[in-house]
Amino acid sequence: MRKRNWRLIAVGSVLLVLAVLFFLSMRDMTPWSNDPAALMRTVGEVSGAVRGISLVMIVFGLIGRKAPA
């Protein structure tokens, strides 16, 4: 039987929410940018990387580790 790592799941969930909020908040700043397309491309890459890391953390937390025998 494996034991879930709830701390890893919680941190991954918080990172996922922060990545989405970062993307949505930066989307509102595009009208004031000199190059909105480049800004959103950079923001999309950063938030996508953070979302990927957070999903991996959630999966590893759900898989967990072996319980001591």
CSV table of N, CA, C and O in Angstrom, one decimal:
chain,number,residue,atom,x,y,z
A,1,MET,N,0.8,-1.2,0.0
A,1,MET,CA,0.0,0.0,0.0
A,1,MET,C,0.9,1.3,0.0
A,1,MET,O,1.9,1.3,0.7
A,2,ARG,N,0.5,2.2,-0.8
A,2,ARG,CA,1.3,3.4,-0.9
A,2,ARG,C,0.6,4.6,-0.1
A,2,ARG,O,-0.6,4.6,0.0
A,3,LYS,N,1.5,5.4,0.4
A,3,LYS,CA,1.0,6.5,1.2
A,3,LYS,C,1.1,7.8,0.4
A,3,LYS,O,2.2,8.1,-0.1
A,4,ARG,N,0.0,8.5,0.3
A,4,ARG,CA,0.0,9.8,-0.5
A,4,ARG,C,0.7,10.9,0.2
A,4,ARG,O,0.7,11.0,1.4
A,5,ASN,N,1.4,11.7,-0.6
A,5,ASN,CA,2.1,12.9,0.0
A,5,ASN,C,1.2,14.1,-0.2
A,5,ASN,O,1.2,14.8,-1.2
A,6,TRP,N,0.5,14.4,0.9
A,6,TRP,CA,-0.5,15.5,0.8
A,6,TRP,C,0.1,16.9,0.7
A,6,TRP,O,-0.4,17.8,0.1
A,7,ARG,N,1.3,17.0,1.2
A,7,ARG,CA,2.0,18.3,1.1
A,7,ARG,C,2.4,18.6,-0.3
A,7,ARG,O,2.2,19.7,-0.8
A,8,LEU,N,2.8,17.6,-1.0
A,8,LEU,CA,3.2,17.8,-2.5
A,8,LEU,C,1.9,18.1,-3.3
A,8,LEU,O,2.0,18.9,-4.2
A,9,ILE,N,0.8,17.4,-3.0
A,9,ILE,CA,-0.4,17.7,-3.7
A,9,ILE,C,-0.9,19.1,-3.4
A,9,ILE,O,-1.3,19.8,-4.3
A,10,ALA,N,-0.8,19.6,-2.2
A,10,ALA,CA,-1.2,20.9,-1.8
A,10,ALA,C,-0.4,22.0,-2.5
A,10,ALA,O,-0.9,23.0,-3.1
A,11,VAL,N,0.9,21.8,-2.5
A,11,VAL,CA,1.8,22.8,-3.1
A,11,VAL,C,1.6,22.8,-4.7
A,11,VAL,O,1.6,23.9,-5.3
A,12,GLY,N,1.4,21.6,-5.2
A,12,GLY,CA,1.1,21.6,-6.7
A,12,GLY,C,-0.2,22.3,-7.0
A,12,GLY,O,-0.3,23.0,-8.0
A,13,SER,N,-1.2,22.1,-6.2
A,13,SER,CA,-2.5,22.8,-6.4
A,13,SER,C,-2.4,24.3,-6.3
A,13,SER,O,-2.9,25.0,-7.1
A,14,VAL,N,-1.6,24.7,-5.3
A,14,VAL,CA,-1.4,26.2,-5.1
A,14,VAL,C,-0.7,26.8,-6.3
A,14,VAL,O,-1.0,27.8,-6.9
A,15,LEU,N,0.4,26.1,-6.8
A,15,LEU,CA,1.1,26.5,-8.0
A,15,LEU,C,0.2,26.6,-9.2
A,15,LEU,O,0.4,27.5,-10.0
A,16,LEU,N,-0.7,25.6,-9.3
A,16,LEU,CA,-1.6,25.6,-10.5
A,16,LEU,C,-2.5,26.8,-10.5
A,16,LEU,O,-2.7,27.5,-11.5
A,17,VAL,N,-3.0,27.1,-9.3
A,17,VAL,CA,-3.9,28.3,-9.2
A,17,VAL,C,-3.1,29.6,-9.4
A,17,VAL,O,-3.6,30.5,-10.1
A,18,LEU,N,-1.9,29.7,-8.9
A,18,LEU,CA,-1.1,30.9,-9.1
A,18,LEU,C,-0.7,31.0,-10.6
A,18,LEU,O,-0.7,32.2,-11.1
A,19,ALA,N,-0.5,30.0,-11.3
A,19,ALA,CA,-0.1,30.1,-12.7
A,19,ALA,C,-1.3,30.6,-13.5
A,19,ALA,O,-1.2,31.4,-14.4
A,20,VAL,N,-2.5,30.1,-13.2
A,20,VAL,CA,-3.7,30.6,-13.9
A,20,VAL,C,-4.0,32.0,-13.6
A,20,VAL,O,-4.3,32.8,-14.5
A,21,LEU,N,-3.9,32.4,-12.3
A,21,LEU,CA,-4.1,33.8,-11.9
A,21,LEU,C,-3.0,34.7,-12.6
A,21,LEU,O,-3.4,35.8,-13.0
A,22,PHE,N,-1.8,34.3,-12.7
A,22,PHE,CA,-0.8,35.1,-13.3
A,22,PHE,C,-1.1,35.3,-14.8
A,22,PHE,O,-1.0,36.4,-15.3
A,23,PHE,N,-1.5,34.3,-15.5
A,23,PHE,CA,-1.9,34.4,-16.9
A,23,PHE,C,-3.1,35.4,-17.1
A,23,PHE,O,-3.0,36.2,-17.9
A,24,LEU,N,-4.1,35.2,-16.2
A,24,LEU,CA,-5.3,36.1,-16.4
A,24,LEU,C,-5.0,37.5,-16.0
A,24,LEU,O,-5.5,38.5,-16.6
A,25,SER,N,-4.1,37.7,-15.0
A,25,SER,CA,-3.8,39.1,-14.6
A,25,SER,C,-2.9,39.8,-15.7
A,25,SER,O,-3.1,41.0,-15.9
A,26,MET,N,-2.0,39.0,-16.3
A,26,MET,CA,-1.2,39.6,-17.3
A,26,MET,C,-1.9,39.9,-18.6
A,26,MET,O,-1.6,40.8,-19.4
A,27,ARG,N,-3.0,39.1,-18.8
A,27,ARG,CA,-3.8,39.3,-20.0
A,27,ARG,C,-4.5,40.7,-20.0
A,27,ARG,O,-4.6,41.4,-21.0
A,28,ASP,N,-4.8,41.2,-18.8
A,28,ASP,CA,-5.4,42.5,-18.6
A,28,ASP,C,-4.4,43.7,-18.9
A,28,ASP,O,-4.8,44.8,-19.1
A,29,MET,N,-3.1,43.4,-18.8
A,29,MET,CA,-2.0,44.4,-19.0
A,29,MET,C,-1.6,44.5,-20.5
A,29,MET,O,-0.8,45.4,-20.8
A,30,THR,N,-2.1,43.7,-21.4
A,30,THR,CA,-1.7,43.8,-22.8
A,30,THR,C,-2.0,45.1,-23.5
A,30,THR,O,-1.2,45.5,-24.3
A,31,PRO,N,-3.1,45.8,-23.2
A,31,PRO,CA,-3.3,47.1,-23.9
A,31,PRO,C,-2.3,48.1,-23.6
A,31,PRO,O,-2.1,49.0,-24.5
A,32,TRP,N,-1.5,48.0,-22.5
A,32,TRP,CA,-0.5,49.0,-22.2
A,32,TRP,C,0.9,48.6,-22.7
A,32,TRP,O,1.8,49.3,-22.4
A,33,SER,N,1.0,47.5,-23.3
A,33,SER,CA,2.3,47.0,-23.7
A,33,SER,C,2.7,47.5,-25.1
A,33,SER,O,1.8,47.8,-25.9
A,34,ASN,N,4.0,47.6,-25.3
A,34,ASN,CA,4.4,48.1,-26.6
A,34,ASN,C,4.3,46.9,-27.7
A,34,ASN,O,4.1,47.2,-28.8
A,35,ASP,N,4.4,45.7,-27.2
A,35,ASP,CA,4.3,44.5,-28.1
A,35,ASP,C,3.5,43.5,-27.4
A,35,ASP,O,4.0,42.6,-26.7
A,36,PRO,N,2.1,43.6,-27.5
A,36,PRO,CA,1.3,42.6,-26.8
A,36,PRO,C,1.5,41.2,-27.2
A,36,PRO,O,1.3,40.3,-26.3
A,37,ALA,N,1.8,40.9,-28.4
A,37,ALA,CA,2.0,39.5,-28.8
A,37,ALA,C,3.2,38.9,-28.1
A,37,ALA,O,3.1,37.7,-27.7
A,38,ALA,N,4.3,39.6,-28.1
A,38,ALA,CA,5.5,39.1,-27.4
A,38,ALA,C,5.2,38.9,-25.9
A,38,ALA,O,5.7,38.0,-25.3
A,39,LEU,N,4.5,39.9,-25.3
A,39,LEU,CA,4.2,39.8,-23.9
A,39,LEU,C,3.4,38.5,-23.6
A,39,LEU,O,3.7,37.8,-22.7
A,40,MET,N,2.4,38.3,-24.4
A,40,MET,CA,1.5,37.1,-24.1
A,40,MET,C,2.2,35.8,-24.5
A,40,MET,O,2.0,34.8,-23.8
A,41,ARG,N,3.1,35.8,-25.4
A,41,ARG,CA,3.9,34.7,-25.7
A,41,ARG,C,4.8,34.3,-24.5
A,41,ARG,O,4.9,33.1,-24.1
A,42,THR,N,5.5,35.3,-24.0
A,42,THR,CA,6.3,35.1,-22.8
A,42,THR,C,5.5,34.6,-21.6
A,42,THR,O,5.9,33.7,-20.9
A,43,VAL,N,4.4,35.3,-21.3
A,43,VAL,CA,3.6,35.0,-20.2
A,43,VAL,C,3.0,33.5,-20.4
A,43,VAL,O,2.9,32.8,-19.4
A,44,GLY,N,2.6,33.2,-21.6
A,44,GLY,CA,2.1,31.8,-21.8
A,44,GLY,C,3.2,30.8,-21.6
A,44,GLY,O,2.9,29.7,-21.1
A,45,GLU,N,4.4,31.0,-22.0
A,45,GLU,CA,5.5,30.1,-21.8
A,45,GLU,C,5.7,29.9,-20.3
A,45,GLU,O,5.9,28.8,-19.8
A,46,VAL,N,5.8,31.0,-19.6
A,46,VAL,CA,6.1,30.9,-18.1
A,46,VAL,C,4.9,30.2,-17.4
A,46,VAL,O,5.2,29.3,-16.6
A,47,SER,N,3.7,30.6,-17.7
A,47,SER,CA,2.6,30.0,-16.9
A,47,SER,C,2.4,28.5,-17.4
A,47,SER,O,2.0,27.7,-16.5
A,48,GLY,N,2.7,28.2,-18.6
A,48,GLY,CA,2.7,26.8,-19.0
A,48,GLY,C,3.7,25.9,-18.3
A,48,GLY,O,3.5,24.8,-18.0
A,49,ALA,N,4.9,26.5,-18.2
A,49,ALA,CA,6.0,25.7,-17.5
A,49,ALA,C,5.6,25.5,-16.0
A,49,ALA,O,5.8,24.4,-15.5
A,50,VAL,N,5.0,26.5,-15.4
A,50,VAL,CA,4.6,26.4,-14.0
A,50,VAL,C,3.5,25.4,-13.8
A,50,VAL,O,3.4,24.6,-12.9
A,51,ARG,N,2.5,25.5,-14.8
A,51,ARG,CA,1.4,24.5,-14.8
A,51,ARG,C,2.0,23.1,-14.9
A,51,ARG,O,1.5,22.1,-14.3
A,52,GLY,N,2.9,22.9,-15.8
A,52,GLY,CA,3.5,21.6,-16.0
A,52,GLY,C,4.2,21.0,-14.8
A,52,GLY,O,4.0,19.9,-14.4
A,53,ILE,N,5.0,21.9,-14.1
A,53,ILE,CA,5.6,21.5,-12.9
A,53,ILE,C,4.6,21.2,-11.8
A,53,ILE,O,4.8,20.2,-11.1
A,54,SER,N,3.6,22.0,-11.7
A,54,SER,CA,2.6,21.7,-10.7
A,54,SER,C,1.8,20.4,-11.0
A,54,SER,O,1.5,19.7,-10.0
A,55,LEU,N,1.5,20.1,-12.2
A,55,LEU,CA,0.8,18.8,-12.5
A,55,LEU,C,1.7,17.6,-12.2
A,55,LEU,O,1.2,16.6,-11.7
A,56,VAL,N,3.0,17.8,-12.5
A,56,VAL,CA,3.9,16.7,-12.1
A,56,VAL,C,4.0,16.5,-10.6
A,56,VAL,O,4.0,15.4,-10.1
A,57,MET,N,4.0,17.6,-9.9
A,57,MET,CA,4.0,17.5,-8.4
A,57,MET,C,2.7,16.8,-7.9
A,57,MET,O,2.8,16.0,-7.0
A,58,ILE,N,1.6,17.2,-8.5
A,58,ILE,CA,0.3,16.6,-8.0
A,58,ILE,C,0.4,15.1,-8.3
A,58,ILE,O,-0.1,14.2,-7.5
A,59,VAL,N,0.8,14.7,-9.5
A,59,VAL,CA,0.9,13.2,-9.9
A,59,VAL,C,1.8,12.5,-8.9
A,59,VAL,O,1.4,11.4,-8.4
A,60,PHE,N,3.0,13.0,-8.7
A,60,PHE,CA,3.9,12.4,-7.8
A,60,PHE,C,3.3,12.3,-6.3
A,60,PHE,O,3.6,11.3,-5.6
A,61,GLY,N,2.6,13.3,-5.9
A,61,GLY,CA,2.0,13.3,-4.6
A,61,GLY,C,0.9,12.2,-4.6
A,61,GLY,O,0.7,11.6,-3.5
A,62,LEU,N,0.2,12.0,-5.6
A,62,LEU,CA,-0.9,11.0,-5.7
A,62,LEU,C,-0.3,9.6,-5.7
A,62,LEU,O,-0.9,8.7,-5.1
A,63,ILE,N,0.8,9.4,-6.4
A,63,ILE,CA,1.4,8.1,-6.5
A,63,ILE,C,2.0,7.8,-5.1
A,63,ILE,O,1.8,6.7,-4.6
A,64,GLY,N,2.6,8.8,-4.4
A,64,GLY,CA,3.1,8.6,-3.1
A,64,GLY,C,4.3,7.7,-3.0
A,64,GLY,O,5.0,7.5,-4.0
A,65,ARG,N,4.6,7.2,-1.8
A,65,ARG,CA,5.7,6.3,-1.6
A,65,ARG,C,5.3,5.1,-0.8
A,65,ARG,O,4.2,5.1,-0.2
A,66,LYS,N,6.1,4.1,-0.8
A,66,LYS,CA,5.8,2.9,-0.1
A,66,LYS,C,5.6,3.2,1.4
A,66,LYS,O,6.4,3.9,2.0
A,67,ALA,N,4.6,2.6,2.0
A,67,ALA,CA,4.4,2.7,3.4
A,67,ALA,C,5.4,1.8,4.1
A,67,ALA,O,5.8,0.7,3.6
A,68,PRO,N,6.0,2.2,5.3
A,68,PRO,CA,6.9,1.4,6.0
A,68,PRO,C,6.3,0.0,6.3
A,68,PRO,O,5.2,-0.1,6.7
A,69,ALA,N,7.1,-1.0,6.2
A,69,ALA,CA,6.6,-2.4,6.5
A,69,ALA,C,6.5,-2.7,8.0
A,69,ALA,O,7.0,-2.1,8.8
